[in-house]
Coordinates of C-alpha atoms in Angstrom, one line a residue:
M856 CA 104.4 23.6 72.0
V857 CA 102.1 20.7 72.7
K858 CA 101.3 17.2 71.4
N859 CA 99.1 14.5 73.0
E860 CA 99.1 16.0 76.5
S861 CA 95.4 15.8 77.1
D862 CA 95.8 14.5 80.7
I863 CA 97.8 17.6 81.9
I864 CA 97.3 20.5 79.5
A865 CA 94.4 22.0 81.5
Q866 CA 96.5 21.9 84.7
T867 CA 99.6 23.5 83.2
L868 CA 97.6 26.2 81.3
K869 CA 95.5 27.1 84.4
S870 CA 98.7 27.4 86.4
A871 CA 100.4 29.6 83.8
V872 CA 97.5 32.0 83.4
R873 CA 98.2 33.1 87.0
W874 CA 101.4 34.9 86.0
S875 CA 101.3 35.3 82.2
D876 CA 99.8 38.0 79.9
F877 CA 99.6 35.8 76.8
I878 CA 100.1 32.1 76.2
Y879 CA 100.5 31.2 72.5
V880 CA 99.8 27.5 72.0
Y881 CA 101.2 25.6 69.0
D882 CA 99.8 22.1 68.7
N883 CA 102.2 19.8 66.8
G884 CA 99.6 17.3 65.6
S885 CA 97.7 16.0 68.7
T886 CA 95.3 13.1 68.2
D887 CA 94.1 12.7 71.8
G888 CA 91.9 15.8 72.2
T889 CA 94.6 18.1 73.5
W890 CA 93.9 20.8 70.9
E891 CA 90.2 20.7 71.6
K892 CA 90.9 21.3 75.3
V893 CA 93.1 24.3 74.4
I894 CA 90.3 25.7 72.3
E895 CA 87.8 25.3 75.2
L896 CA 90.1 26.8 77.8
A897 CA 90.7 29.8 75.6
K898 CA 87.0 30.6 75.9
D899 CA 87.4 31.1 79.6
Y900 CA 90.9 32.5 79.9
K901 CA 91.7 35.5 77.7
Q902 CA 95.5 34.9 78.1
I903 CA 95.3 31.6 76.2
I904 CA 95.7 32.2 72.5
P905 CA 95.5 29.1 70.2
Y906 CA 98.1 29.7 67.5
K907 CA 97.5 26.8 65.2
Q908 CA 97.6 23.0 64.9
D909 CA 99.7 21.1 62.3
N910 CA 101.8 18.0 62.2
Q911 CA 105.1 19.3 61.0
P912 CA 108.1 17.0 62.0
F913 CA 109.1 18.2 65.5
A914 CA 112.0 20.6 65.9
D915 CA 112.6 23.0 68.8
S916 CA 112.9 25.8 66.3
L917 CA 109.1 25.4 65.5
R918 CA 108.7 27.6 68.5
S919 CA 110.0 30.5 66.5
E920 CA 106.8 30.6 64.5
P921 CA 104.4 31.9 67.2
F922 CA 107.3 34.2 68.4
N923 CA 107.6 35.9 65.0
Y924 CA 103.9 35.9 64.4
Y925 CA 103.1 37.7 67.7
R926 CA 106.3 39.6 68.5
A927 CA 104.8 42.9 67.3
K928 CA 102.7 42.8 70.5
S929 CA 105.9 43.0 72.6
V930 CA 107.7 46.1 73.8
Q931 CA 111.3 46.4 74.8
G932 CA 112.0 44.6 78.1
D933 CA 109.0 42.2 78.0
W934 CA 109.8 38.7 79.1
W935 CA 109.1 35.7 76.9
C936 CA 109.0 32.2 78.2
K937 CA 109.5 28.9 76.5
L938 CA 106.9 26.8 78.3
D939 CA 106.4 23.1 77.9
A940 CA 103.0 21.4 78.2
D941 CA 104.0 19.4 81.3
E942 CA 105.6 22.1 83.4
I943 CA 104.3 23.9 86.5
Y944 CA 106.4 26.6 88.1
I945 CA 107.3 26.6 91.8
D946 CA 108.4 30.2 91.8
N947 CA 105.9 32.8 90.5
P948 CA 107.7 34.1 87.4
R949 CA 106.0 37.5 87.7
V950 CA 107.5 38.0 91.1
F951 CA 110.9 36.4 90.3
L952 CA 111.4 38.4 87.1
S953 CA 110.4 41.7 88.7
K954 CA 113.5 41.5 90.9
I955 CA 116.1 40.9 88.1
P956 CA 118.4 43.9 87.2
K957 CA 117.9 45.2 83.7
K958 CA 121.4 44.1 82.5
Y959 CA 120.3 40.5 82.6
E960 CA 118.4 39.2 79.6
V961 CA 118.2 35.4 80.0
V962 CA 116.9 33.3 82.9
W963 CA 117.6 29.6 83.4
A964 CA 115.2 27.2 85.0
A965 CA 116.1 24.5 87.5
S966 CA 113.8 21.6 86.5
F967 CA 112.7 19.3 89.2
E968 CA 112.1 16.1 87.1
Y969 CA 109.3 13.8 88.3
Y970 CA 109.4 10.0 87.5
F971 CA 107.2 7.0 87.8
T972 CA 108.7 4.7 90.4
D973 CA 108.3 1.1 91.6
K974 CA 106.3 2.5 94.5
D975 CA 103.9 4.2 92.1
L976 CA 103.6 1.0 90.1
A977 CA 102.6 -0.9 93.3
L978 CA 99.9 1.6 94.0
Y979 CA 98.8 1.6 90.4
E980 CA 98.4 -2.2 90.4
Q981 CA 96.3 -2.0 93.6
N982 CA 94.2 0.9 92.4
P983 CA 94.7 2.2 88.8
S984 CA 92.2 5.1 89.5
L985 CA 94.9 6.8 91.7
Y986 CA 96.8 7.5 88.4
A987 CA 93.8 8.4 86.3
D988 CA 94.0 11.4 84.0
D989 CA 91.7 13.5 86.1
V990 CA 93.8 13.1 89.2
P991 CA 95.9 16.3 89.8
V992 CA 99.4 15.6 88.6
E993 CA 101.0 17.0 91.8
E994 CA 99.0 14.5 93.9
K995 CA 100.0 11.4 91.9
C996 CA 103.6 12.3 91.0
R997 CA 105.8 12.7 94.1
Y998 CA 109.3 11.4 93.3
Y999 CA 111.8 13.7 91.7
I1000 CA 115.4 14.8 91.3
N1001 CA 116.9 18.1 90.0
N1002 CA 119.0 16.8 87.1
W1003 CA 118.4 19.4 84.4
S1004 CA 118.5 23.1 83.7
E1005 CA 118.2 25.3 80.6
P1006 CA 117.3 28.8 79.6
R1007 CA 113.6 29.4 79.8
F1008 CA 113.0 33.2 79.8
F1009 CA 114.5 36.0 77.6
R1010 CA 113.9 39.7 77.5
Y1011 CA 112.4 41.0 74.3
K1012 CA 114.2 43.5 72.1
E1013 CA 113.7 44.2 68.4
S1014 CA 117.1 43.0 67.4
L1015 CA 116.3 39.4 68.5
V1016 CA 116.4 36.9 65.6
W1017 CA 114.7 33.5 65.7
E1018 CA 114.4 31.5 62.6
K1019 CA 113.1 28.1 61.9
S1020 CA 115.9 25.6 61.2
L1021 CA 115.7 22.7 58.8
A1022 CA 118.1 20.8 61.0
K1023 CA 116.6 18.8 63.9
N1024 CA 116.5 20.5 67.3
E1025 CA 118.5 23.6 66.3
A1026 CA 117.5 27.2 67.3
P1027 CA 115.7 26.4 70.6
M1028 CA 115.9 30.1 71.6
P1029 CA 116.4 33.4 69.6
S1030 CA 119.8 34.7 69.0
G1031 CA 120.9 38.1 70.2
S1032 CA 120.2 37.9 73.9
G1033 CA 122.7 39.2 76.4
E1034 CA 123.8 38.1 79.9
S1035 CA 122.2 35.3 81.9
Y1036 CA 121.0 35.9 85.4
N1037 CA 122.9 34.0 88.1
K1038 CA 119.9 32.5 89.9
R1039 CA 117.6 29.9 88.5
I1040 CA 113.8 29.9 88.6
R1041 CA 112.4 26.6 89.8
L1042 CA 109.8 24.5 88.1
K1043 CA 108.3 21.0 88.3
H1044 CA 108.5 18.9 85.1
F1045 CA 106.1 16.0 84.9
Q1046 CA 107.3 13.9 82.0
Y1047 CA 106.3 10.5 83.4
R1048 CA 102.8 10.5 85.0
S1049 CA 101.2 7.1 84.6
P1050 CA 101.6 3.9 82.6
Q1051 CA 99.0 5.0 80.1
Q1052 CA 100.6 8.5 79.7
I1053 CA 104.1 7.1 79.4
Q1054 CA 103.1 4.6 76.7
K1055 CA 101.4 7.4 74.8
R1056 CA 104.5 9.5 75.2
I1057 CA 106.7 6.8 73.7
D1058 CA 104.2 6.0 70.9
T1059 CA 103.9 9.7 70.0
R1060 CA 107.7 10.1 69.8
I1061 CA 108.7 7.0 68.0
E1062 CA 108.8 8.6 64.5
A1063 CA 110.6 11.7 65.8
M1064 CA 113.2 9.5 67.5
K1065 CA 113.8 7.6 64.3
N1066 CA 114.2 10.9 62.5
G1067 CA 116.8 12.2 65.0
S1068 CA 114.8 14.1 67.7
F1069 CA 114.5 13.3 71.4
L1070 CA 117.8 11.4 71.3
H1071 CA 118.0 11.6 75.1
E1072 CA 115.3 8.9 75.1
K1073 CA 117.4 6.6 72.9
Q1074 CA 119.5 5.0 75.6
K1075 CA 119.4 1.4 76.6
N1076 CA 120.7 2.2 80.0
W1077 CA 118.3 5.2 80.5
K1078 CA 116.9 3.8 83.8
G1079 CA 120.4 3.2 85.3
K1080 CA 121.6 6.7 84.4
I1081 CA 118.5 8.4 85.7
E1082 CA 118.6 6.5 89.0
N1083 CA 122.3 7.3 89.5
C1084 CA 121.7 11.0 88.6
I1085 CA 124.2 10.7 85.7
D1086 CA 123.6 13.7 83.4
I1087 CA 122.8 12.1 80.1
D1088 CA 122.5 15.4 78.3
V1089 CA 125.9 17.1 78.6
K1090 CA 129.5 16.1 78.3
N1091 CA 130.2 12.6 76.9
F1092 CA 126.7 12.4 75.5
S1093 CA 126.0 9.2 73.6
Y1094 CA 122.9 7.4 72.4
D1095 CA 122.0 4.0 71.0
K1096 CA 121.4 4.5 67.3
D1097 CA 119.2 1.5 66.8
Y1098 CA 117.4 1.5 70.1
I1099 CA 113.8 2.8 70.4
P1100 CA 111.9 2.3 73.7
Q1101 CA 108.7 0.3 73.2
S1102 CA 107.0 -0.1 76.6
W1103 CA 106.2 2.2 79.6
K1104 CA 107.8 -0.5 81.8
E1105 CA 111.2 0.6 80.5
R1106 CA 110.6 4.0 82.3
V1107 CA 109.8 2.6 85.8
V1108 CA 112.6 3.7 88.2
E1109 CA 113.5 2.8 91.8
A1110 CA 111.9 5.2 94.3
S1111 CA 114.7 4.9 96.8
K1112 CA 117.0 6.7 94.3
F1113 CA 114.8 9.9 94.3
L1114 CA 113.5 12.6 96.7
Y1115 CA 109.9 12.6 97.9
D1116 CA 107.9 15.7 97.4
A1117 CA 106.2 16.3 100.7
H1118 CA 104.5 19.4 99.4
D1119 CA 106.4 21.4 102.1
G1120 CA 108.0 23.8 99.6
K1121 CA 111.5 22.4 100.1
Y1122 CA 113.2 22.0 96.8
V1123 CA 117.0 22.1 96.7
I1124 CA 118.8 22.9 93.4
N1125 CA 121.6 20.4 92.7
E1126 CA 124.2 22.5 91.0
E1127 CA 126.5 19.5 90.7
A1128 CA 124.1 17.6 88.5
I1129 CA 122.9 20.3 86.1
P1130 CA 124.5 22.5 83.3
K1131 CA 126.2 25.6 84.5
I1132 CA 124.8 29.0 83.8
P1133 CA 127.1 30.8 81.3
T1134 CA 129.0 33.7 82.8
S1135 CA 128.9 35.7 79.6
P1136 CA 126.8 36.0 76.4
S1137 CA 129.7 34.7 74.3
I1138 CA 129.5 31.2 75.8
L1139 CA 125.8 30.9 75.9
S1140 CA 125.8 29.1 72.5
K1141 CA 128.0 26.4 74.0
S1142 CA 125.5 25.9 76.8
I1143 CA 122.7 25.7 74.2
N1144 CA 124.7 23.0 72.4
R1145 CA 124.5 20.9 75.6
I1146 CA 120.8 21.5 75.8
L1147 CA 120.2 20.2 72.3
R1148 CA 121.3 16.7 73.4
I1149 CA 123.2 16.4 70.1
P1150 CA 126.8 15.1 69.8
N1151 CA 129.2 17.7 68.7
Q1152 CA 130.2 15.6 65.7
V1153 CA 126.6 15.4 64.5
K1154 CA 125.3 18.9 64.8
K1155 CA 126.6 22.4 64.8
I1156 CA 125.2 25.4 66.6
V1157 CA 123.6 28.1 64.5
L1158 CA 122.9 30.4 67.4
S1159 CA 125.2 33.4 68.1
F1160 CA 124.7 35.1 71.4

């Protein structure tokens, strides 16, 4: 699922083709050339399959469309991945998944979240070209924390049901999957890459935020919670109804609060700061509720695992 990710889409797709058999790309109304880059990349990489481009109001359940359109290509036991346009895997999924016993059907990812810091800002002000779109994202984004985890892979079986929901942000995964694996696959998530990209991200999401999506962005104290590694997505979730971020400057954080990626392969999962992996299929839907970033009194879960 992509929208206005032209600065990173080539990097993430080229990374994913190393381990995937098919990448189905659904563009949710890009206006910055993202879709055109996908089309061009598909000419060189047979795994990349452009599904379609439209501008439907965003909902996680839109991902169900390419799943249902292409599911006939799957056989029992194939792995499907919910891949975001700004993610690059640390662990090779093909290797990681090959070691998982057959009884497990869901794999959670540990997301190492990268942020734009005050040190990045100082470098940017000295030389903006260091954060240009053509600079590899792993070179310019170095400060991170592990403060999020959610299911990313599921084994295919014919009984899976994934329907598009009219309610915002429901049905982020198909229903009918079984037990979750007890180890997490690691990935890098580059949400905040440069002032120009962050501003585009905010502008792209304003209407969706007004309509009830991306509520985790609607927090006046977002910066303080991120810096103090307070999980804004799980228990006691709250958001500011009338607040909409306006400027990329609201997303600049203090580097001293984060870890520095020295490109030495050392990434430690912080189990205390992320949602727990459910111990049985019957409670997976409760974990999904936490992923949705929706207060219990506002939304109900339609999944039944």
